[in-house]
PDB file of C-alpha atoms and ligand atoms in Angstrom:
ATOM      1  CA  MET A 106     -59.764 168.397 -23.737  1.00 59.00           C
ATOM      2  CA  SER A 107     -59.361 164.719 -24.856  1.00 82.00           C
ATOM      3  CA  GLN A 108     -56.737 162.574 -23.150  1.00 94.00           C
ATOM      4  CA  PHE A 109     -56.132 160.700 -26.423  1.00 95.00           C
ATOM      5  CA  VAL A 110     -52.654 161.391 -27.726  1.00 96.00           C
ATOM      6  CA  PHE A 111     -53.986 161.218 -31.309  1.00 95.00           C
ATOM      7  CA  ASP A 112     -57.485 161.004 -32.839  1.00 94.00           C
ATOM      8  CA  PRO A 113     -59.040 157.616 -31.963  1.00 94.00           C
ATOM      9  CA  PRO A 114     -59.806 155.360 -34.918  1.00 94.00           C
ATOM     10  CA  VAL A 115     -63.136 155.830 -36.741  1.00 95.00           C
ATOM     11  CA  GLN A 116     -65.882 153.363 -35.526  1.00 98.00           C
ATOM     12  CA  PRO A 117     -66.129 150.533 -38.085  1.00 98.00           C
ATOM     13  CA  PHE A 118     -69.673 149.814 -39.190  1.00 98.00           C
ATOM     14  CA  ALA A 119     -71.789 147.634 -41.437  1.00 98.00           C
ATOM     15  CA  PRO A 120     -74.715 149.126 -43.358  1.00 98.00           C
ATOM     16  CA  VAL A 121     -78.222 147.964 -42.343  1.00 98.00           C
ATOM     17  CA  HIS A 122     -80.667 147.114 -45.092  1.00 98.00           C
ATOM     18  CA  GLY A 123     -83.325 149.918 -45.164  1.00 97.00           C
ATOM     19  CA  GLY A 124     -81.035 152.423 -43.514  1.00 97.00           C
ATOM     20  CA  GLY A 125     -78.709 152.863 -40.583  1.00 98.00           C
ATOM     21  CA  ALA A 126     -75.265 151.682 -39.632  1.00 98.00           C
ATOM     22  CA  PHE A 127     -74.498 148.808 -37.357  1.00 98.00           C
ATOM     23  CA  PRO A 128     -71.449 149.677 -35.229  1.00 98.00           C
ATOM     24  CA  VAL A 129     -69.014 146.752 -35.233  1.00 98.00           C
ATOM     25  CA  ARG A 130     -67.353 145.869 -31.887  1.00 98.00           C
ATOM     26  CA  ARG A 131     -65.606 142.572 -32.775  1.00 98.00           C
ATOM     27  CA  ILE A 132     -65.806 139.856 -35.386  1.00 98.00           C
ATOM     28  CA  LEU A 133     -66.046 136.268 -34.040  1.00 98.00           C
ATOM     29  CA  CYS A 134     -65.721 133.447 -36.574  1.00 98.00           C
ATOM     30  CA  ILE A 135     -66.323 129.739 -36.521  1.00 98.00           C
ATOM     31  CA  GLY A 136     -64.283 127.424 -38.770  1.00 96.00           C
ATOM     32  CA  LYS A 137     -64.912 123.766 -39.744  1.00 95.00           C
ATOM     33  CA  ASN A 138     -68.706 124.142 -39.321  1.00 96.00           C
ATOM     34  CA  TYR A 139     -69.750 122.230 -42.457  1.00 95.00           C
ATOM     35  CA  ALA A 140     -68.645 118.594 -42.808  1.00 93.00           C
ATOM     36  CA  ASP A 141     -68.123 118.719 -46.519  1.00 93.00           C
ATOM     37  CA  HIS A 142     -65.790 121.728 -46.198  1.00 93.00           C
ATOM     38  CA  VAL A 143     -63.789 119.948 -43.484  1.00 93.00           C
ATOM     39  CA  LYS A 144     -63.537 117.014 -45.882  1.00 94.00           C
ATOM     40  CA  GLU A 145     -62.339 119.198 -48.794  1.00 94.00           C
ATOM     41  CA  MET A 146     -59.607 120.569 -46.478  1.00 92.00           C
ATOM     42  CA  GLY A 147     -58.398 117.046 -45.820  1.00 92.00           C
ATOM     43  CA  GLY A 148     -60.082 116.551 -42.388  1.00 92.00           C
ATOM     44  CA  ASP A 149     -62.905 114.556 -40.871  1.00 93.00           C
ATOM     45  CA  ALA A 150     -65.635 116.427 -38.995  1.00 91.00           C
ATOM     46  CA  LYS A 151     -66.105 113.425 -36.651  1.00 91.00           C
ATOM     47  CA  THR A 152     -62.646 113.831 -35.207  1.00 92.00           C
ATOM     48  CA  ASP A 153     -62.056 117.597 -36.092  1.00 89.00           C
ATOM     49  CA  PRO A 154     -64.712 119.694 -34.339  1.00 90.00           C
ATOM     50  CA  PRO A 155     -65.487 123.404 -35.172  1.00 93.00           C
ATOM     51  CA  VAL A 156     -62.930 126.021 -33.993  1.00 95.00           C
ATOM     52  CA  PHE A 157     -63.244 129.691 -33.150  1.00 97.00           C
ATOM     53  CA  PHE A 158     -61.082 132.549 -34.352  1.00 98.00           C
ATOM     54  CA  THR A 159     -61.430 136.349 -34.669  1.00 98.00           C
ATOM     55  CA  LYS A 160     -60.909 139.187 -37.066  1.00 98.00           C
ATOM     56  CA  PRO A 161     -60.498 142.849 -36.097  1.00 98.00           C
ATOM     57  CA  ALA A 162     -63.645 144.998 -36.285  1.00 98.00           C
ATOM     58  CA  ASP A 163     -62.076 147.210 -38.926  1.00 98.00           C
ATOM     59  CA  ALA A 164     -61.656 144.264 -41.303  1.00 98.00           C
ATOM     60  CA  VAL A 165     -65.324 144.824 -42.359  1.00 98.00           C
ATOM     61  CA  VAL A 166     -65.907 146.141 -45.876  1.00 97.00           C
ATOM     62  CA  PRO A 167     -69.354 146.898 -47.289  1.00 98.00           C
ATOM     63  CA  SER A 168     -70.888 145.409 -50.352  1.00 98.00           C
ATOM     64  CA  GLY A 169     -70.153 146.925 -53.789  1.00 97.00           C
ATOM     65  CA  VAL A 170     -66.487 147.781 -53.187  1.00 96.00           C
ATOM     66  CA  VAL A 171     -63.186 146.665 -54.742  1.00 98.00           C
ATOM     67  CA  VAL A 172     -61.155 144.769 -52.146  1.00 98.00           C
ATOM     68  CA  PRO A 173     -57.468 145.055 -52.918  1.00 97.00           C
ATOM     69  CA  TYR A 174     -55.625 141.748 -53.294  1.00 98.00           C
ATOM     70  CA  PRO A 175     -53.825 141.437 -49.939  1.00 97.00           C
ATOM     71  CA  PRO A 176     -50.021 141.289 -49.662  1.00 97.00           C
ATOM     72  CA  GLY A 177     -48.160 138.264 -48.437  1.00 97.00           C
ATOM     73  CA  THR A 178     -50.169 135.585 -50.216  1.00 98.00           C
ATOM     74  CA  ASP A 179     -50.361 133.756 -53.565  1.00 97.00           C
ATOM     75  CA  ASP A 180     -53.557 131.911 -52.621  1.00 98.00           C
ATOM     76  CA  LEU A 181     -56.404 134.215 -51.512  1.00 98.00           C
ATOM     77  CA  HIS A 182     -59.632 132.203 -51.010  1.00 98.00           C
ATOM     78  CA  PHE A 183     -63.314 133.122 -50.779  1.00 98.00           C
ATOM     79  CA  GLU A 184     -65.476 131.554 -48.080  1.00 98.00           C
ATOM     80  CA  GLY A 185     -69.191 132.469 -48.399  1.00 98.00           C
ATOM     81  CA  GLU A 186     -70.772 132.580 -44.948  1.00 98.00           C
ATOM     82  CA  LEU A 187     -73.857 133.507 -42.967  1.00 98.00           C
ATOM     83  CA  VAL A 188     -73.166 136.408 -40.577  1.00 98.00           C
ATOM     84  CA  VAL A 189     -75.195 136.979 -37.391  1.00 98.00           C
ATOM     85  CA  ALA A 190     -75.239 140.516 -35.950  1.00 98.00           C
ATOM     86  CA  LEU A 191     -75.879 141.050 -32.227  1.00 98.00           C
ATOM     87  CA  HIS A 192     -77.549 144.069 -30.650  1.00 98.00           C
ATOM     88  CA  ARG A 193     -77.386 142.774 -27.112  1.00 97.00           C
ATOM     89  CA  GLY A 194     -74.761 141.008 -25.085  1.00 97.00           C
ATOM     90  CA  GLY A 195     -74.556 138.234 -22.578  1.00 97.00           C
ATOM     91  CA  ARG A 196     -72.435 135.670 -20.799  1.00 98.00           C
ATOM     92  CA  ASP A 197     -72.915 131.976 -20.139  1.00 98.00           C
ATOM     93  CA  LEU A 198     -76.027 131.666 -22.175  1.00 98.00           C
ATOM     94  CA  LYS A 199     -77.555 128.265 -22.087  1.00 98.00           C
ATOM     95  CA  THR A 200     -80.794 128.204 -24.049  1.00 97.00           C
ATOM     96  CA  ARG A 201     -82.003 128.845 -27.652  1.00 96.00           C
ATOM     97  CA  GLU A 202     -84.304 131.562 -26.306  1.00 96.00           C
ATOM     98  CA  GLU A 203     -81.482 133.369 -24.427  1.00 97.00           C
ATOM     99  CA  ALA A 204     -79.304 133.205 -27.597  1.00 97.00           C
ATOM    100  CA  GLY A 205     -82.134 134.445 -29.838  1.00 96.00           C
ATOM    101  CA  ALA A 206     -82.648 137.580 -27.665  1.00 97.00           C
ATOM    102  CA  LEU A 207     -79.234 138.841 -28.796  1.00 97.00           C
ATOM    103  CA  ILE A 208     -79.931 138.754 -32.536  1.00 97.00           C
ATOM    104  CA  PHE A 209     -80.290 142.050 -34.409  1.00 97.00           C
ATOM    105  CA  GLY A 210     -80.239 140.531 -37.868  1.00 97.00           C
ATOM    106  CA  THR A 211     -78.321 138.434 -40.367  1.00 97.00           C
ATOM    107  CA  ALA A 212     -76.233 139.100 -43.523  1.00 98.00           C
ATOM    108  CA  CYS A 213     -74.229 137.506 -46.263  1.00 98.00           C
ATOM    109  CA  GLY A 214     -70.505 137.577 -45.644  1.00 98.00           C
ATOM    110  CA  CYS A 215     -67.233 136.348 -47.010  1.00 98.00           C
ATOM    111  CA  ASP A 216     -64.393 135.155 -44.845  1.00 98.00           C
ATOM    112  CA  LEU A 217     -61.443 136.073 -47.003  1.00 98.00           C
ATOM    113  CA  THR A 218     -58.542 133.746 -46.239  1.00 98.00           C
ATOM    114  CA  ARG A 219     -54.828 133.541 -47.135  1.00 98.00           C
ATOM    115  CA  ARG A 220     -54.961 129.807 -47.661  1.00 98.00           C
ATOM    116  CA  ASP A 221     -51.273 129.377 -48.144  1.00 98.00           C
ATOM    117  CA  LEU A 222     -50.533 131.075 -44.814  1.00 98.00           C
ATOM    118  CA  GLN A 223     -53.293 129.109 -43.091  1.00 97.00           C
ATOM    119  CA  ALA A 224     -51.804 125.797 -44.337  1.00 96.00           C
ATOM    120  CA  ALA A 225     -48.350 126.835 -43.095  1.00 97.00           C
ATOM    121  CA  ALA A 226     -49.849 127.773 -39.640  1.00 97.00           C
ATOM    122  CA  LYS A 227     -51.769 124.517 -39.378  1.00 95.00           C
ATOM    123  CA  LYS A 228     -48.525 122.574 -40.085  1.00 96.00           C
ATOM    124  CA  ARG A 229     -46.646 124.449 -37.363  1.00 97.00           C
ATOM    125  CA  GLY A 230     -49.499 124.549 -34.865  1.00 96.00           C
ATOM    126  CA  ALA A 231     -49.177 128.350 -35.116  1.00 97.00           C
ATOM    127  CA  PRO A 232     -51.987 130.992 -34.809  1.00 97.00           C
ATOM    128  CA  TRP A 233     -54.198 131.772 -37.851  1.00 97.00           C
ATOM    129  CA  ASP A 234     -54.148 135.538 -37.537  1.00 98.00           C
ATOM    130  CA  THR A 235     -52.121 136.306 -40.608  1.00 98.00           C
ATOM    131  CA  ALA A 236     -54.311 133.898 -42.598  1.00 98.00           C
ATOM    132  CA  LYS A 237     -57.656 135.301 -41.395  1.00 98.00           C
ATOM    133  CA  ALA A 238     -57.391 138.678 -39.697  1.00 98.00           C
ATOM    134  CA  PHE A 239     -55.878 140.830 -42.413  1.00 98.00           C
ATOM    135  CA  ASP A 240     -57.127 144.227 -43.596  1.00 97.00           C
ATOM    136  CA  SER A 241     -60.445 144.091 -45.569  1.00 98.00           C
ATOM    137  CA  SER A 242     -60.825 140.352 -44.845  1.00 98.00           C
ATOM    138  CA  ALA A 243     -64.437 140.542 -43.842  1.00 98.00           C
ATOM    139  CA  PRO A 244     -66.737 141.783 -46.669  1.00 98.00           C
ATOM    140  CA  ILE A 245     -70.382 141.868 -45.446  1.00 98.00           C
ATOM    141  CA  GLY A 246     -73.589 142.644 -47.238  1.00 98.00           C
ATOM    142  CA  PRO A 247     -76.366 144.909 -45.849  1.00 98.00           C
ATOM    143  CA  ILE A 248     -77.639 143.413 -42.566  1.00 98.00           C
ATOM    144  CA  GLY A 249     -81.235 142.258 -42.793  1.00 97.00           C
ATOM    145  CA  ARG A 250     -83.084 143.096 -39.614  1.00 96.00           C
ATOM    146  CA  SER A 251     -84.755 140.077 -38.163  1.00 92.00           C
ATOM    147  CA  THR A 252     -84.902 138.902 -34.530  1.00 85.00           C
ATOM    148  CA  GLU A 253     -85.645 135.331 -35.821  1.00 85.00           C
ATOM    149  CA  PHE A 254     -83.018 132.674 -36.354  1.00 87.00           C
ATOM    150  CA  PRO A 255     -82.219 132.464 -40.095  1.00 87.00           C
ATOM    151  CA  PRO A 256     -84.370 129.714 -41.774  1.00 89.00           C
ATOM    152  CA  ARG A 257     -82.550 126.371 -41.705  1.00 89.00           C
ATOM    153  CA  ASP A 258     -83.833 125.601 -45.229  1.00 92.00           C
ATOM    154  CA  ALA A 259     -82.247 128.751 -46.751  1.00 96.00           C
ATOM    155  CA  ARG A 260     -79.542 128.133 -49.325  1.00 97.00           C
ATOM    156  CA  LEU A 261     -76.114 129.766 -49.251  1.00 98.00           C
ATOM    157  CA  VAL A 262     -74.863 130.304 -52.781  1.00 98.00           C
ATOM    158  CA  THR A 263     -71.483 131.780 -53.679  1.00 98.00           C
ATOM    159  CA  ARG A 264     -70.791 132.819 -57.250  1.00 98.00           C
ATOM    160  CA  VAL A 265     -67.414 133.889 -58.746  1.00 98.00           C
ATOM    161  CA  ASN A 266     -67.658 135.634 -62.081  1.00 98.00           C
ATOM    162  CA  GLY A 267     -71.203 134.348 -62.351  1.00 98.00           C
ATOM    163  CA  ASP A 268     -70.368 130.639 -61.801  1.00 98.00           C
ATOM    164  CA  ILE A 269     -71.903 128.877 -58.822  1.00 98.00           C
ATOM    165  CA  ARG A 270     -68.951 127.709 -56.569  1.00 98.00           C
ATOM    166  CA  GLN A 271     -70.769 127.031 -53.252  1.00 98.00           C
ATOM    167  CA  ASP A 272     -74.365 125.893 -52.779  1.00 98.00           C
ATOM    168  CA  ALA A 273     -75.439 124.552 -49.422  1.00 98.00           C
ATOM    169  CA  MET A 274     -78.369 124.543 -47.065  1.00 97.00           C
ATOM    170  CA  LEU A 275     -77.899 126.344 -43.728  1.00 97.00           C
ATOM    171  CA  SER A 276     -79.272 123.199 -42.112  1.00 96.00           C
ATOM    172  CA  THR A 277     -75.943 121.421 -42.900  1.00 96.00           C
ATOM    173  CA  MET A 278     -74.087 123.566 -40.406  1.00 96.00           C
ATOM    174  CA  ILE A 279     -72.629 121.334 -37.648  1.00 96.00           C
ATOM    175  CA  TRP A 280     -73.192 123.904 -34.842  1.00 96.00           C
ATOM    176  CA  THR A 281     -76.419 125.877 -35.217  1.00 96.00           C
ATOM    177  CA  VAL A 282     -76.664 129.616 -34.661  1.00 96.00           C
ATOM    178  CA  PRO A 283     -78.016 129.310 -31.073  1.00 96.00           C
ATOM    179  CA  GLU A 284     -75.388 126.683 -30.247  1.00 97.00           C
ATOM    180  CA  VAL A 285     -72.613 128.954 -31.511  1.00 97.00           C
ATOM    181  CA  ILE A 286     -73.943 131.981 -29.592  1.00 97.00           C
ATOM    182  CA  CYS A 287     -74.163 129.943 -26.379  1.00 97.00           C
ATOM    183  CA  ALA A 288     -70.698 128.431 -26.880  1.00 97.00           C
ATOM    184  CA  LEU A 289     -69.108 131.829 -27.596  1.00 98.00           C
ATOM    185  CA  SER A 290     -70.858 133.394 -24.578  1.00 98.00           C
ATOM    186  CA  GLY A 291     -69.021 130.884 -22.387  1.00 97.00           C
ATOM    187  CA  LEU A 292     -65.679 132.066 -23.764  1.00 97.00           C
ATOM    188  CA  PHE A 293     -66.178 135.837 -24.238  1.00 97.00           C
ATOM    189  CA  GLU A 294     -68.628 138.390 -22.887  1.00 98.00           C
ATOM    190  CA  LEU A 295     -70.742 139.045 -25.966  1.00 98.00           C
ATOM    191  CA  ARG A 296     -71.779 142.647 -26.537  1.00 98.00           C
ATOM    192  CA  ALA A 297     -73.887 144.711 -28.871  1.00 98.00           C
ATOM    193  CA  GLY A 298     -72.018 145.193 -32.095  1.00 98.00           C
ATOM    194  CA  ASP A 299     -70.525 141.717 -32.266  1.00 98.00           C
ATOM    195  CA  LEU A 300     -70.670 139.940 -35.627  1.00 98.00           C
ATOM    196  CA  ILE A 301     -70.421 136.135 -35.907  1.00 98.00           C
ATOM    197  CA  PHE A 302     -69.253 134.564 -39.163  1.00 98.00           C
ATOM    198  CA  MET A 303     -70.829 131.088 -39.131  1.00 98.00           C
ATOM    199  CA  GLY A 304     -68.420 129.099 -41.299  1.00 98.00           C
ATOM    200  CA  THR A 305     -68.318 128.054 -44.892  1.00 98.00           C
ATOM    201  CA  PRO A 306     -69.580 125.062 -46.856  1.00 97.00           C
ATOM    202  CA  ALA A 307     -67.568 123.096 -49.499  1.00 97.00           C
ATOM    203  CA  GLY A 308     -66.409 124.746 -52.769  1.00 98.00           C
ATOM    204  CA  VAL A 309     -63.880 127.324 -51.516  1.00 98.00           C
ATOM    205  CA  GLY A 310     -61.344 128.428 -54.039  1.00 98.00           C
ATOM    206  CA  ALA A 311     -58.766 130.979 -55.175  1.00 98.00           C
ATOM    207  CA  LEU A 312     -59.481 134.543 -56.243  1.00 98.00           C
ATOM    208  CA  ASN A 313     -57.455 136.693 -58.598  1.00 98.00           C
ATOM    209  CA  PRO A 314     -57.445 140.448 -59.329  1.00 98.00           C
ATOM    210  CA  GLY A 315     -60.532 141.232 -61.499  1.00 98.00           C
ATOM    211  CA  ASP A 316     -62.679 138.471 -60.040  1.00 98.00           C
ATOM    212  CA  HIS A 317     -66.212 139.302 -58.936  1.00 98.00           C
ATOM    213  CA  VAL A 318     -67.720 137.531 -55.874  1.00 98.00           C
ATOM    214  CA  GLU A 319     -71.397 137.302 -54.952  1.00 98.00           C
ATOM    215  CA  VAL A 320     -72.738 135.664 -51.833  1.00 98.00           C
ATOM    216  CA  ALA A 321     -76.552 135.102 -51.540  1.00 98.00           C
ATOM    217  CA  ILE A 322     -78.463 133.491 -48.664  1.00 97.00           C
ATOM    218  CA  GLY A 323     -82.254 132.969 -48.936  1.00 96.00           C
ATOM    219  CA  ASP A 324     -83.833 136.348 -49.328  1.00 94.00           C
ATOM    220  CA  LEU A 325     -81.134 138.413 -47.538  1.00 96.00           C
ATOM    221  CA  PRO A 326     -79.572 141.285 -49.369  1.00 97.00           C
ATOM    222  CA  LYS A 327     -76.699 139.988 -51.428  1.00 98.00           C
ATOM    223  CA  LEU A 328     -73.027 140.681 -50.827  1.00 98.00           C
ATOM    224  CA  SER A 329     -71.053 141.567 -53.944  1.00 98.00           C
ATOM    225  CA  PHE A 330     -67.503 142.779 -54.373  1.00 98.00           C
ATOM    226  CA  SER A 331     -64.554 142.568 -56.704  1.00 98.00           C
ATOM    227  CA  ILE A 332     -60.886 141.826 -56.147  1.00 98.00           C
ATOM    228  CA  GLY A 333     -58.562 144.570 -57.144  1.00 98.00           C
ATOM    229  CA  ARG A 334     -54.800 144.906 -57.762  1.00 94.00           C
ATOM    230  CA  GLN A 335     -52.485 144.279 -54.837  1.00 87.00           C
ATOM    231  CA  ALA A 336     -52.541 147.142 -52.361  1.00 71.00           C
TER     232      ALA A 336
HETATM  233 MN1   MN B1351     -64.513 130.689 -42.725  1.00 92.89          MN
END
């Protein structure tokens, strides 16, 4: 008989392109990883380096769903991002080769953000959790299997209601995928099932109920979702 005093939560997962489910252990995110986005937020990448934050594993939502407009905000923003999925773990990784050995595949993601709560948190020097780690805050498209690093010349394009809002080369990321994996592995023990949201380029903006978001990166399967009424 189980010792659990109630049924444990269902394992969150992200669909894999071509079949199968990627069990999500944790969601690690990098902010301020594109200079033009740091600039549009009023900062300077030279003096304001990238930062890490997290979302709970059960914040993932698959492509093709309606994401309810979250409570507690009047300024929900989209952030189109590359997502890296790990099928192996490690600690204190130092080299590109060591980092590459962890990669299961990559996907298109969206780091949904309560921008008003983030601005208030920044002002107070308070944590970002309510701005970033809310329910359904991590839509992710089907994971494309590839043990290679994503091509640096691939474009990340975010469309809202068909209009292009973000368009950037992955090569404009400040910290590269292997650099981020190595840095994270010095702060956390990385494990199979970890997802890494790699940060967003310029062009972020507000979403309203009824809006349709599409994130495309190179030839990866697209992420697409709509915003619904407040939950
Ligand atoms: Mn982000």
